CSV table of C-alpha atoms and ligand atoms in Angstrom, one decimal:
chain,number,residue,atom,x,y,z
M,1103,UNK,CA,-32.9,-76.7,-40.6
M,1104,UNK,CA,-35.1,-76.5,-37.6
M,1105,UNK,CA,-32.5,-74.3,-35.9
M,1106,UNK,CA,-32.4,-72.0,-38.9
M,1107,UNK,CA,-36.1,-71.5,-38.7
M,1108,UNK,CA,-35.9,-70.8,-34.9
M,1109,UNK,CA,-33.0,-68.4,-35.5
M,1110,UNK,CA,-35.1,-66.6,-38.2
M,1111,UNK,CA,-38.0,-66.3,-35.7
M,1112,UNK,CA,-35.8,-64.8,-33.0
M,1113,UNK,CA,-34.3,-62.4,-35.4
M,1114,UNK,CA,-37.6,-61.1,-36.8
M,1115,UNK,CA,-39.3,-60.8,-33.4
M,1116,UNK,CA,-36.3,-58.9,-32.0
M,1117,UNK,CA,-36.2,-56.6,-35.0
M,1118,UNK,CA,-40.0,-56.0,-35.0
M,1119,UNK,CA,-40.1,-55.1,-31.3
M,1120,UNK,CA,-37.5,-52.4,-31.8
M,1121,UNK,CA,-39.3,-50.7,-34.7
M,1122,UNK,CA,-41.6,-47.7,-33.9
M,1123,UNK,CA,-42.8,-46.5,-37.3
M,1124,UNK,CA,-45.0,-48.2,-39.8
M,1125,UNK,CA,-42.9,-47.7,-42.9
M,1126,UNK,CA,-39.9,-49.4,-41.4
M,1127,UNK,CA,-42.1,-52.2,-40.2
M,1128,UNK,CA,-43.4,-52.7,-43.7
M,1129,UNK,CA,-39.9,-53.0,-45.0
M,1130,UNK,CA,-39.1,-55.6,-42.4
M,1131,UNK,CA,-42.2,-57.5,-43.4
M,1132,UNK,CA,-41.2,-57.7,-47.0
M,1133,UNK,CA,-37.6,-58.7,-46.0
M,1134,UNK,CA,-38.8,-61.6,-44.0
M,1135,UNK,CA,-42.3,-62.6,-45.0
M,1136,UNK,CA,-42.4,-61.4,-48.7
M,1137,UNK,CA,-42.6,-63.8,-51.6
M,1138,UNK,CA,-38.8,-63.5,-52.0
M,1139,UNK,CA,-38.2,-62.9,-48.3
M,1140,UNK,CA,-36.0,-64.9,-46.0
M,1141,UNK,CA,-38.8,-67.2,-44.8
M,1142,UNK,CA,-39.7,-68.1,-48.4
M,1143,UNK,CA,-36.0,-68.7,-49.1
M,1144,UNK,CA,-35.7,-71.1,-46.2
M,1145,UNK,CA,-38.9,-72.9,-47.1
M,1146,UNK,CA,-37.6,-73.6,-50.6
M,1147,UNK,CA,-34.9,-75.7,-49.0
M,1148,UNK,CA,-37.6,-78.0,-47.6
M,1149,UNK,CA,-38.1,-79.5,-51.1
M,1150,UNK,CA,-34.9,-81.5,-50.7
M,1151,UNK,CA,-36.0,-83.1,-47.4
M,1152,UNK,CA,-37.3,-86.7,-47.1
M,1153,UNK,CA,-41.0,-87.3,-46.2
M,1154,UNK,CA,-41.0,-87.5,-42.4
M,1155,UNK,CA,-38.4,-84.8,-41.9
M,1156,UNK,CA,-40.3,-82.6,-44.3
M,1157,UNK,CA,-43.4,-82.9,-42.3
M,1158,UNK,CA,-41.6,-82.1,-39.1
M,1159,UNK,CA,-39.9,-79.0,-40.5
M,1160,UNK,CA,-43.1,-78.0,-42.3
M,1161,UNK,CA,-44.8,-77.9,-38.8
M,1162,UNK,CA,-41.9,-75.8,-37.4
M,1163,UNK,CA,-42.1,-73.5,-40.4
M,1164,UNK,CA,-45.8,-72.9,-39.8
M,1165,UNK,CA,-45.3,-72.2,-36.2
M,1166,UNK,CA,-42.5,-69.7,-37.0
M,1167,UNK,CA,-44.7,-68.0,-39.5
M,1168,UNK,CA,-47.6,-67.5,-37.1
M,1169,UNK,CA,-45.3,-66.3,-34.3
M,1170,UNK,CA,-43.7,-63.8,-36.7
M,1171,UNK,CA,-47.1,-62.6,-37.9
M,1172,UNK,CA,-48.3,-62.1,-34.4
M,1173,UNK,CA,-45.2,-60.1,-33.6
M,1174,UNK,CA,-45.9,-57.9,-36.6
M,1175,UNK,CA,-49.4,-57.2,-35.4
M,1176,UNK,CA,-48.2,-56.2,-32.0
M,1177,UNK,CA,-45.4,-54.0,-33.5
M,1178,UNK,CA,-48.0,-52.3,-35.8
M,1179,UNK,CA,-50.3,-51.4,-32.9
M,1180,UNK,CA,-47.3,-50.0,-31.0
M,1181,UNK,CA,-46.3,-47.9,-34.1
M,1182,UNK,CA,-49.8,-46.6,-34.4
M,1183,UNK,CA,-50.0,-45.6,-30.7
M,1184,UNK,CA,-46.6,-43.9,-31.1
M,1185,UNK,CA,-47.8,-41.9,-34.1
M,1186,UNK,CA,-51.0,-40.8,-32.3
M,1187,UNK,CA,-49.0,-39.7,-29.3
M,1188,UNK,CA,-46.7,-37.7,-31.5
M,1189,UNK,CA,-49.6,-36.0,-33.2
M,1190,UNK,CA,-51.0,-35.1,-29.8
M,1191,UNK,CA,-47.7,-33.5,-29.0
M,1192,UNK,CA,-47.8,-31.2,-31.9
M,1193,UNK,CA,-51.5,-30.6,-32.6
M,1194,UNK,CA,-53.6,-28.6,-30.1
M,1195,UNK,CA,-57.4,-28.6,-30.1
M,1196,UNK,CA,-59.0,-25.4,-28.7
M,1197,UNK,CA,-62.3,-26.7,-27.4
M,1198,UNK,CA,-63.6,-23.1,-26.8
M,1199,UNK,CA,-63.3,-22.1,-30.4
M,1200,UNK,CA,-66.7,-21.6,-32.1
M,1201,UNK,CA,-67.7,-24.4,-34.4
M,1202,UNK,CA,-67.1,-23.8,-38.1
M,1203,UNK,CA,-70.3,-22.8,-39.9
M,1204,UNK,CA,-72.2,-22.5,-36.6
M,1205,UNK,CA,-75.6,-20.6,-36.7
M,1206,UNK,CA,-75.6,-16.9,-35.7
M,1207,UNK,CA,-76.8,-16.5,-32.1
M,1208,UNK,CA,-80.2,-14.9,-31.5
M,1209,UNK,CA,-80.9,-12.4,-28.7
M,1210,UNK,CA,-83.7,-11.3,-26.5
M,1211,UNK,CA,-86.5,-9.1,-27.8
M,1212,UNK,CA,-86.2,-5.5,-26.5
M,1213,UNK,CA,-89.5,-6.0,-24.6
M,1214,UNK,CA,-88.2,-9.1,-23.0
M,1215,UNK,CA,-85.0,-7.2,-22.0
M,1216,UNK,CA,-86.9,-4.4,-20.3
M,1217,UNK,CA,-89.4,-6.9,-18.7
M,1218,UNK,CA,-86.5,-9.0,-17.2
M,1219,UNK,CA,-84.9,-5.8,-15.9
M,1220,UNK,CA,-88.1,-4.8,-14.2
M,1221,UNK,CA,-88.7,-8.3,-12.8
M,1222,UNK,CA,-85.2,-8.1,-11.2
M,1223,UNK,CA,-86.0,-4.7,-9.7
M,1224,UNK,CA,-89.3,-5.8,-8.3
M,1225,UNK,CA,-88.0,-9.1,-6.9
M,1226,UNK,CA,-85.2,-7.1,-5.2
M,1227,UNK,CA,-88.1,-5.2,-3.4
M,1228,UNK,CA,-89.7,-8.5,-2.3
M,1229,UNK,CA,-92.3,-8.8,-5.0
M,1230,UNK,CA,-93.1,-12.2,-6.6
M,1231,UNK,CA,-93.5,-12.5,-10.3
M,1232,UNK,CA,-96.9,-14.0,-11.3
M,1233,UNK,CA,-98.4,-15.2,-14.5
M,1234,UNK,CA,-101.9,-15.5,-15.8
M,1235,UNK,CA,-103.8,-16.6,-18.9
M,1236,UNK,CA,-104.1,-14.4,-22.0
M,1237,UNK,CA,-107.4,-15.9,-22.9
M,1238,UNK,CA,-109.3,-14.7,-19.8
M,1239,UNK,CA,-112.8,-14.9,-18.4
M,1240,UNK,CA,-114.8,-11.8,-18.6
M,1241,UNK,CA,-115.2,-12.1,-14.8
M,1242,UNK,CA,-111.5,-11.7,-14.0
M,1243,UNK,CA,-110.8,-9.1,-16.7
M,1244,UNK,CA,-113.8,-6.9,-16.0
M,1245,UNK,CA,-116.6,-7.8,-13.5
M,1246,UNK,CA,-114.4,-8.7,-10.5
M,1247,UNK,CA,-112.4,-5.5,-11.1
M,1248,UNK,CA,-115.6,-3.5,-10.4
M,1249,UNK,CA,-116.5,-3.2,-14.0
M,1250,UNK,CA,-120.0,-4.8,-14.3
M,1251,UNK,CA,-121.3,-5.9,-17.7
M,1252,UNK,CA,-123.2,-2.8,-18.6
M,1253,UNK,CA,-120.7,-0.3,-17.1
M,1254,UNK,CA,-119.5,2.3,-19.6
M,1255,UNK,CA,-116.0,1.9,-18.3
M,1256,UNK,CA,-115.8,-1.2,-20.5
M,1257,UNK,CA,-115.6,1.0,-23.5
M,1258,UNK,CA,-112.2,2.3,-22.3
M,1259,UNK,CA,-110.8,-1.1,-23.1
M,1260,UNK,CA,-112.7,-2.6,-26.0
M,1261,UNK,CA,-111.5,-6.1,-26.5
M,1262,UNK,CA,-111.8,-9.3,-28.5
M,1263,UNK,CA,-114.6,-11.5,-27.2
M,1264,UNK,CA,-114.0,-15.2,-28.0
M,1265,UNK,CA,-117.2,-17.0,-28.7
M,1266,UNK,CA,-117.3,-20.7,-28.0
M,1267,UNK,CA,-114.0,-20.9,-26.1
M,1268,UNK,CA,-114.3,-23.5,-23.3
M,1269,UNK,CA,-118.0,-23.9,-24.1
M,1270,UNK,CA,-118.6,-20.2,-23.2
M,1271,UNK,CA,-120.7,-17.8,-25.2
M,1272,UNK,CA,-118.8,-14.5,-25.3
M,1273,UNK,CA,-117.8,-14.7,-21.7
M,1274,UNK,CA,-114.2,-15.3,-22.6
M,1275,UNK,CA,-112.0,-12.4,-23.7
M,1276,UNK,CA,-108.5,-11.8,-24.8
M,1277,UNK,CA,-107.3,-9.9,-21.6
M,1278,UNK,CA,-107.2,-6.2,-22.1
M,1279,UNK,CA,-104.8,-5.6,-19.2
M,1280,UNK,CA,-102.6,-7.6,-16.8
M,1281,UNK,CA,-104.8,-6.3,-14.0
M,1282,UNK,CA,-106.9,-9.4,-14.7
M,1283,UNK,CA,-104.3,-11.2,-12.6
M,1284,UNK,CA,-105.1,-9.1,-9.4
M,1285,UNK,CA,-108.1,-11.2,-8.1
M,1286,UNK,CA,-106.3,-14.5,-9.0
M,1287,UNK,CA,-103.2,-13.3,-7.0
M,1288,UNK,CA,-105.2,-12.3,-3.9
M,1289,UNK,CA,-107.1,-15.6,-3.9
M,1290,UNK,CA,-103.9,-17.7,-4.5
M,1291,UNK,CA,-101.5,-16.0,-2.1
M,1292,UNK,CA,-103.6,-14.1,0.4
M,1293,UNK,CA,-102.2,-11.3,2.5
M,1294,UNK,CA,-99.7,-9.7,2.9
M,1295,UNK,CA,-99.1,-9.6,-0.9
M,1296,UNK,CA,-96.5,-8.1,-3.2
M,1297,UNK,CA,-96.8,-9.2,-6.8
M,1298,UNK,CA,-96.1,-8.1,-10.3
M,1299,UNK,CA,-97.5,-9.6,-13.5
M,1300,UNK,CA,-95.9,-8.9,-16.8
M,1301,UNK,CA,-97.6,-10.1,-20.0
M,1302,UNK,CA,-99.3,-9.5,-23.3
M,1303,UNK,CA,-102.6,-7.7,-23.6
M,1304,UNK,CA,-105.0,-7.2,-26.5
M,1305,UNK,CA,-107.4,-4.5,-27.4
M,1306,UNK,CA,-109.7,-3.8,-30.4
M,1307,UNK,CA,-107.7,-0.7,-31.4
M,1308,UNK,CA,-107.4,1.2,-34.6
M,1309,UNK,CA,-103.7,1.0,-34.6
M,1310,UNK,CA,-101.4,4.0,-34.9
M,1311,UNK,CA,-97.8,4.9,-33.9
M,1312,UNK,CA,-98.7,4.7,-30.1
M,1313,UNK,CA,-101.4,2.0,-30.1
M,1314,UNK,CA,-101.2,-1.7,-31.0
M,1315,UNK,CA,-103.9,-4.4,-30.8
M,1316,UNK,CA,-101.2,-6.5,-29.0
M,1317,UNK,CA,-98.9,-4.9,-26.5
M,1318,UNK,CA,-97.3,-5.6,-23.2
M,1319,UNK,CA,-98.1,-4.4,-19.7
M,1320,UNK,CA,-96.6,-4.9,-16.3
M,1321,UNK,CA,-99.2,-4.9,-13.5
M,1322,UNK,CA,-98.4,-4.9,-9.8
M,1323,UNK,CA,-100.0,-4.7,-6.4
M,1324,UNK,CA,-99.2,-4.5,-2.7
M,1325,UNK,CA,-101.8,-5.5,-0.1
M,1326,UNK,CA,-101.0,-5.3,3.6
M,1327,UNK,CA,-102.2,-3.5,6.8
M,1328,UNK,CA,-101.6,0.2,6.7
M,1329,UNK,CA,-100.6,0.6,3.1
M,1330,UNK,CA,-101.0,4.2,2.0
M,1331,UNK,CA,-100.8,6.4,-1.1
M,1332,UNK,CA,-97.3,7.4,0.1
M,1333,UNK,CA,-96.1,3.8,-0.2
M,1334,UNK,CA,-97.4,3.8,-3.7
M,1335,UNK,CA,-95.6,7.0,-4.6
M,1336,UNK,CA,-92.4,5.7,-3.1
M,1337,UNK,CA,-92.4,2.4,-5.1
M,1338,UNK,CA,-93.3,4.1,-8.4
M,1339,UNK,CA,-90.6,6.7,-7.8
M,1340,UNK,CA,-88.0,4.0,-7.4
M,1341,UNK,CA,-89.2,2.4,-10.7
M,1342,UNK,CA,-89.0,5.7,-12.6
M,1343,UNK,CA,-85.5,6.4,-11.3
M,1344,UNK,CA,-84.4,2.9,-12.2
M,1345,UNK,CA,-85.7,3.3,-15.7
M,1346,UNK,CA,-84.7,6.8,-16.5
M,1347,UNK,CA,-82.0,7.9,-14.1
M,1348,UNK,CA,-81.7,9.3,-10.5
M,1349,UNK,CA,-82.9,12.8,-11.4
M,1350,UNK,CA,-86.3,11.5,-12.6
M,1351,UNK,CA,-89.4,12.7,-10.8
M,1352,UNK,CA,-93.0,11.3,-11.0
M,1353,UNK,CA,-96.2,13.3,-11.3
M,1354,UNK,CA,-99.6,11.8,-10.3
M,1355,UNK,CA,-102.8,13.3,-11.7
M,1356,UNK,CA,-106.3,12.1,-11.0
M,1357,UNK,CA,-107.7,9.5,-13.5
M,1358,UNK,CA,-110.7,7.3,-13.3
M,1359,UNK,CA,-110.1,3.5,-13.2
M,1360,UNK,CA,-113.1,1.5,-11.7
M,1361,UNK,CA,-110.8,-0.8,-9.8
M,1362,UNK,CA,-108.9,1.9,-7.8
M,1363,UNK,CA,-110.0,4.8,-5.6
M,1364,UNK,CA,-108.4,7.3,-5.9
M,1365,UNK,CA,-106.9,6.5,-9.3
M,1366,UNK,CA,-104.0,8.3,-11.0
M,1367,UNK,CA,-102.4,8.8,-14.3
M,1368,UNK,CA,-98.6,8.5,-13.8
M,1369,UNK,CA,-96.0,10.5,-15.6
M,1370,UNK,CA,-92.3,10.8,-15.3
M,1371,UNK,CA,-90.0,13.7,-16.2
M,1372,UNK,CA,-89.0,13.4,-19.8
M,1373,UNK,CA,-85.7,11.6,-19.9
M,1374,UNK,CA,-84.7,13.3,-23.1
M,1375,UNK,CA,-85.1,17.0,-22.1
M,1376,UNK,CA,-85.0,16.4,-18.3
M,1377,UNK,CA,-88.3,18.2,-17.9
M,1378,UNK,CA,-87.5,21.2,-20.1
M,1379,UNK,CA,-90.0,20.3,-22.8
M,1380,UNK,CA,-89.1,18.8,-26.1
M,1381,UNK,CA,-90.5,17.0,-29.2
M,1382,UNK,CA,-90.7,13.6,-27.4
M,1383,UNK,CA,-92.8,14.9,-24.5
M,1384,UNK,CA,-94.8,17.3,-26.7
M,1385,UNK,CA,-93.2,20.3,-24.8
M,1386,UNK,CA,-94.8,19.3,-21.5
M,1387,UNK,CA,-91.7,17.9,-19.8
M,1388,UNK,CA,-93.6,14.8,-18.7
M,1389,UNK,CA,-94.2,11.4,-20.2
M,1390,UNK,CA,-97.2,9.3,-19.4
M,1391,UNK,CA,-96.1,5.7,-18.5
M,1392,UNK,CA,-98.6,4.1,-16.1
M,1393,UNK,CA,-101.9,4.0,-14.3
M,1394,UNK,CA,-102.2,3.4,-10.6
M,1395,UNK,CA,-104.3,3.9,-7.5
M,1396,UNK,CA,-105.4,2.6,-4.1
M,1397,UNK,CA,-107.2,-0.7,-4.7
M,1398,UNK,CA,-111.0,-0.3,-4.5
M,1399,UNK,CA,-112.7,-2.0,-1.5
M,1400,UNK,CA,-115.0,-4.0,-3.9
M,1401,UNK,CA,-111.9,-5.4,-5.6
M,1402,UNK,CA,-110.3,-6.4,-2.3
M,1403,UNK,CA,-113.5,-8.1,-1.2
M,1404,UNK,CA,-113.7,-10.0,-4.5
M,1405,UNK,CA,-110.2,-11.2,-3.8
M,1406,UNK,CA,-111.2,-12.5,-0.4
M,1407,UNK,CA,-109.4,-9.7,1.5
M,1408,UNK,CA,-111.2,-7.7,4.2
M,1409,UNK,CA,-111.0,-3.9,3.3
M,1410,UNK,CA,-111.7,-3.0,6.9
M,1411,UNK,CA,-108.3,-4.5,7.9
M,1412,UNK,CA,-106.2,-4.4,4.7
M,1413,UNK,CA,-105.5,-1.7,2.1
M,1414,UNK,CA,-103.3,-1.8,-0.9
M,1415,UNK,CA,-102.2,-0.1,-4.1
M,1416,UNK,CA,-102.0,-1.3,-7.7
M,1417,UNK,CA,-100.3,0.0,-10.8
M,1418,UNK,CA,-100.0,-0.9,-14.5
M,1419,UNK,CA,-97.1,0.1,-16.7
M,1420,UNK,CA,-97.4,0.1,-20.4
M,1421,UNK,CA,-94.3,-2.1,-20.9
M,1422,UNK,CA,-94.2,-1.6,-24.7
M,1423,UNK,CA,-94.3,2.2,-24.2
M,1424,UNK,CA,-91.5,1.9,-21.6
M,1425,UNK,CA,-89.4,0.2,-24.3
M,1426,UNK,CA,-90.3,2.8,-26.9
M,1427,UNK,CA,-89.2,5.6,-24.6
M,1428,UNK,CA,-86.0,3.8,-23.5
M,1429,UNK,CA,-84.8,3.3,-27.1
M,1430,UNK,CA,-86.5,6.3,-28.8
M,1431,UNK,CA,-88.7,4.1,-31.0
M,1432,UNK,CA,-91.1,6.2,-32.9
M,1433,UNK,CA,-93.7,3.6,-34.0
M,1434,UNK,CA,-95.0,0.9,-31.6
M,1435,UNK,CA,-95.8,-1.3,-34.6
M,1436,UNK,CA,-92.1,-2.2,-35.1
M,1437,UNK,CA,-92.1,-4.0,-31.8
M,1438,UNK,CA,-94.6,-6.7,-32.8
M,1439,UNK,CA,-93.7,-6.7,-36.5
M,1440,UNK,CA,-91.0,-9.4,-36.2
M,1441,UNK,CA,-88.8,-7.6,-38.8
M,1442,UNK,CA,-85.2,-8.7,-38.1
M,1443,UNK,CA,-83.7,-5.6,-39.6
M,1444,UNK,CA,-85.4,-3.7,-36.8
M,1445,UNK,CA,-84.9,-6.3,-34.0
M,1446,UNK,CA,-81.2,-6.9,-34.7
M,1447,UNK,CA,-80.5,-3.3,-33.5
M,1448,UNK,CA,-81.1,-4.2,-29.9
S,1523,FA5,C1,-104.9,-0.1,-17.6
S,1523,FA5,O1,-104.7,-1.0,-18.4
S,1523,FA5,C2,-104.9,-0.4,-16.1
S,1523,FA5,N1,-105.1,-1.8,-15.9
S,1523,FA5,C3,-103.7,0.1,-15.4
S,1523,FA5,C4,-103.9,0.2,-13.9
S,1523,FA5,C5,-103.5,-0.9,-13.1
S,1523,FA5,C6,-104.5,1.3,-13.3
S,1523,FA5,C7,-103.7,-0.9,-11.8
S,1523,FA5,C8,-104.7,1.3,-12.0
S,1523,FA5,C9,-104.3,0.2,-11.2
S,1523,FA5,P1,-104.6,1.9,-19.3
S,1523,FA5,O2,-105.7,1.5,-20.2
S,1523,FA5,O3,-104.4,3.3,-19.1
S,1523,FA5,O4,-104.8,1.2,-17.9
S,1523,FA5,O5,-103.3,1.2,-19.8
S,1523,FA5,C10,-102.1,1.3,-19.1
S,1523,FA5,C11,-100.9,1.5,-20.0
S,1523,FA5,O6,-100.9,0.5,-21.1
S,1523,FA5,C12,-101.0,2.8,-20.8
S,1523,FA5,O7,-100.4,3.9,-20.0
S,1523,FA5,C13,-100.2,2.6,-22.0
S,1523,FA5,O8,-98.8,2.8,-21.8
S,1523,FA5,C14,-100.4,1.1,-22.2
S,1523,FA5,N2,-101.4,0.9,-23.3
S,1523,FA5,C15,-102.8,0.9,-23.3
S,1523,FA5,N3,-103.4,0.7,-24.5
S,1523,FA5,C16,-102.3,0.5,-25.3
S,1523,FA5,C17,-102.2,0.1,-26.7
S,1523,FA5,N4,-103.3,-0.1,-27.5
S,1523,FA5,N5,-101.0,0.0,-27.2
S,1523,FA5,C18,-99.9,0.1,-26.5
S,1523,FA5,N6,-99.9,0.4,-25.2
S,1523,FA5,C19,-101.1,0.6,-24.6
């Protein structure tokens, strides 16, 4: 009887190791280990055995049963691996496919797009891109730029005075222009200096289609020995051509800014009518896009630069206006309004 058990064990293990799918394995299990299976059949025969022999064969039967069960576990693992392998052969996963139900992707605000484009242009000309605080001291925004407290030029840029900020009493303002960074840049980096500062500005405006209380500017300055008005015109011409095409010309007309001398109002040929005169440029052929000038000696001095040795020019573009002109936007208020129906067009 012991031999019969051993034979059964060998048969089951041999059969199980050959099987590679789980259904066939299950059939084999029922055939050998089921309640009416071959092992159960064999064990029934044990009832006829005498005490000692029954014990001995009982031990053999248990051994056979465990060995057979272990063989089934192994066979089952193998079958599972085989199925997984087969699945891998037929199913392909495209990991580059967008996830199902993924959120729609956002995009950059049009002001950010133009700002980044100009930052690239200026860095290609050796400028560094600087940053400065929006909540600014009255000193950096006005006084250090040659606009003393009682000067009427302050009325050109009426702003929001912030009482109590940093323990101040009205000496802190929301910056009215990014020129507030000029003194900070000269003090931080010294000479020679080429820097641009894009950023948000704030003015106490009665808003209309061309004026917002919150808008963007891009200020810039170059300070070195021998810097002249011609350098300024050259750089501003490059910017105008970059923005509005190679045929674009610039026109500089005198304008008073306390922090430059001489100061100019900068216009470019209207990109729509190429200077012929149209609705956009109000028949003039020119579009006003920046203020600029040679940096006033008082400002250089305030920045720690000797005006007897160094000279420089500064300019300030109305970045929001550049965006309006580039995309033909007829009302500046759309740009800060946050309406996605508008923003999704860019
Ligand atoms: C200035 O702010 C000077 N800091 C520019 C400057 C820099 C001159 C360096 C000389 C040297 P102005 O106030 O003109 O200048 O503003 C510059 C540009 O900002 C304007 O041409 C206009 O395009 C834009 N701007 C001014 N006020 C507003 C406003 N309320 N809404 C939208 N854009 C504005």
